[in-house]
Amino acid sequence: MSNNKIPPLKTSDDFWFSFPILECSPQPTKEKLGDDFPYNELLKHALCSESKYWSSLALQWLELISLDEKIKLKEILELIVLDKSHPQRSRHLARKYLKDM
């Protein structure tokens, strides 16, 4: 991403290159990228990633999206809660979001 332009994000491979965004603080990053950035899709792809690192970061970003958008991720969150390969902190955070739905 250069010159304040965001490359087209359509496939899971495109979003994979955007995962490092999740390493930044959510609110300041959202202020820089604006509301037009596809946060929901980025989070969905990161949560479904084989990498527990990216999925755990995506869980921390869920506070930025609306309840309606979180509900769309309900099945993914349920899988994270049940998957013992995810860190306990991630499973607990996913469970918290599910309770809030």
Coordinates of C-alpha atoms in Angstrom, one line a residue:
M1 CA 0.0 0.0 0.0
S2 CA 1.6 3.2 -1.1
N3 CA 0.4 6.7 -1.9
N4 CA -2.7 6.1 0.3
K5 CA -4.0 3.6 -2.2
I6 CA -5.3 0.2 -1.2
P7 CA -4.8 -2.6 -3.6
P8 CA -8.0 -4.5 -4.7
L9 CA -8.9 -7.1 -2.1
K10 CA -11.1 -9.9 -3.5
T11 CA -9.6 -13.3 -2.8
S12 CA -8.2 -14.8 0.3
D13 CA -4.8 -14.5 -1.1
D14 CA -5.3 -10.7 -1.5
F15 CA -6.4 -10.4 2.1
W16 CA -3.4 -12.5 3.3
F17 CA -1.1 -9.7 2.2
S18 CA -3.2 -7.3 4.4
F19 CA -3.0 -9.3 7.6
P20 CA -0.1 -7.2 8.9
I21 CA -2.6 -4.4 9.3
L22 CA -3.9 -6.4 12.3
E23 CA -0.6 -5.9 14.1
C24 CA -1.5 -2.2 14.5
S25 CA -3.8 -0.7 17.0
P26 CA -7.4 -0.9 15.7
Q27 CA -8.8 2.6 16.2
P28 CA -5.8 4.6 14.9
T29 CA -5.5 2.3 11.9
K30 CA -9.2 2.6 11.2
E31 CA -8.8 6.4 11.3
K32 CA -6.0 6.2 8.7
L33 CA -7.6 3.6 6.4
G34 CA -11.1 5.1 6.6
D35 CA -14.5 3.4 6.7
D36 CA -14.3 2.1 3.1
F37 CA -11.7 -0.5 3.9
P38 CA -13.2 -4.0 4.0
Y39 CA -12.5 -4.7 7.7
N40 CA -15.2 -7.4 7.9
E41 CA -13.7 -9.4 5.1
L42 CA -10.2 -9.0 6.4
L43 CA -11.3 -10.2 9.9
K44 CA -13.2 -13.1 8.4
H45 CA -10.2 -14.3 6.4
A46 CA -7.8 -13.8 9.3
L47 CA -10.1 -15.7 11.7
C48 CA -10.2 -18.6 9.2
S49 CA -6.5 -18.5 8.7
E50 CA -4.5 -21.6 9.6
S51 CA -2.2 -19.2 11.5
K52 CA -3.4 -18.9 15.1
Y53 CA -1.3 -15.7 15.3
W54 CA -3.5 -13.9 12.7
S55 CA -6.8 -15.3 14.1
S56 CA -5.9 -14.1 17.6
L57 CA -5.1 -10.6 16.3
A58 CA -8.4 -10.6 14.3
L59 CA -10.3 -11.4 17.5
Q60 CA -8.9 -8.3 19.1
W61 CA -10.2 -6.2 16.2
L62 CA -13.7 -7.5 16.4
E63 CA -14.6 -4.6 18.7
L64 CA -14.5 -2.4 15.6
I65 CA -17.3 -4.1 13.7
S66 CA -21.0 -3.9 14.3
L67 CA -23.0 -6.6 16.1
D68 CA -24.7 -7.5 12.8
E69 CA -21.2 -8.1 11.3
K70 CA -20.2 -10.1 14.3
I71 CA -23.3 -12.3 13.9
K72 CA -22.1 -13.1 10.4
L73 CA -18.9 -14.5 12.0
K74 CA -20.8 -16.6 14.6
E75 CA -20.0 -20.0 13.0
I76 CA -16.3 -19.1 12.8
L77 CA -16.3 -18.0 16.5
E78 CA -18.0 -21.2 17.5
L79 CA -15.3 -23.2 15.8
I80 CA -12.5 -21.2 17.5
V81 CA -14.1 -21.9 20.9
L82 CA -14.1 -25.6 20.3
D83 CA -10.7 -25.8 18.7
K84 CA -8.1 -26.6 21.4
S85 CA -5.3 -25.7 19.0
H86 CA -6.3 -22.1 19.5
P87 CA -4.7 -20.4 22.6
Q88 CA -7.0 -20.3 25.6
R89 CA -7.1 -16.5 25.5
S90 CA -8.5 -16.6 21.9
R91 CA -11.1 -19.2 22.8
H92 CA -12.2 -17.1 25.8
L93 CA -12.4 -14.0 23.7
A94 CA -14.4 -15.8 21.0
R95 CA -16.7 -17.1 23.7
K96 CA -17.2 -13.6 25.1
Y97 CA -18.2 -12.3 21.7
L98 CA -20.7 -15.2 21.3
K99 CA -22.2 -14.3 24.7
D100 CA -22.6 -10.7 23.6
M101 CA -24.7 -11.7 20.6

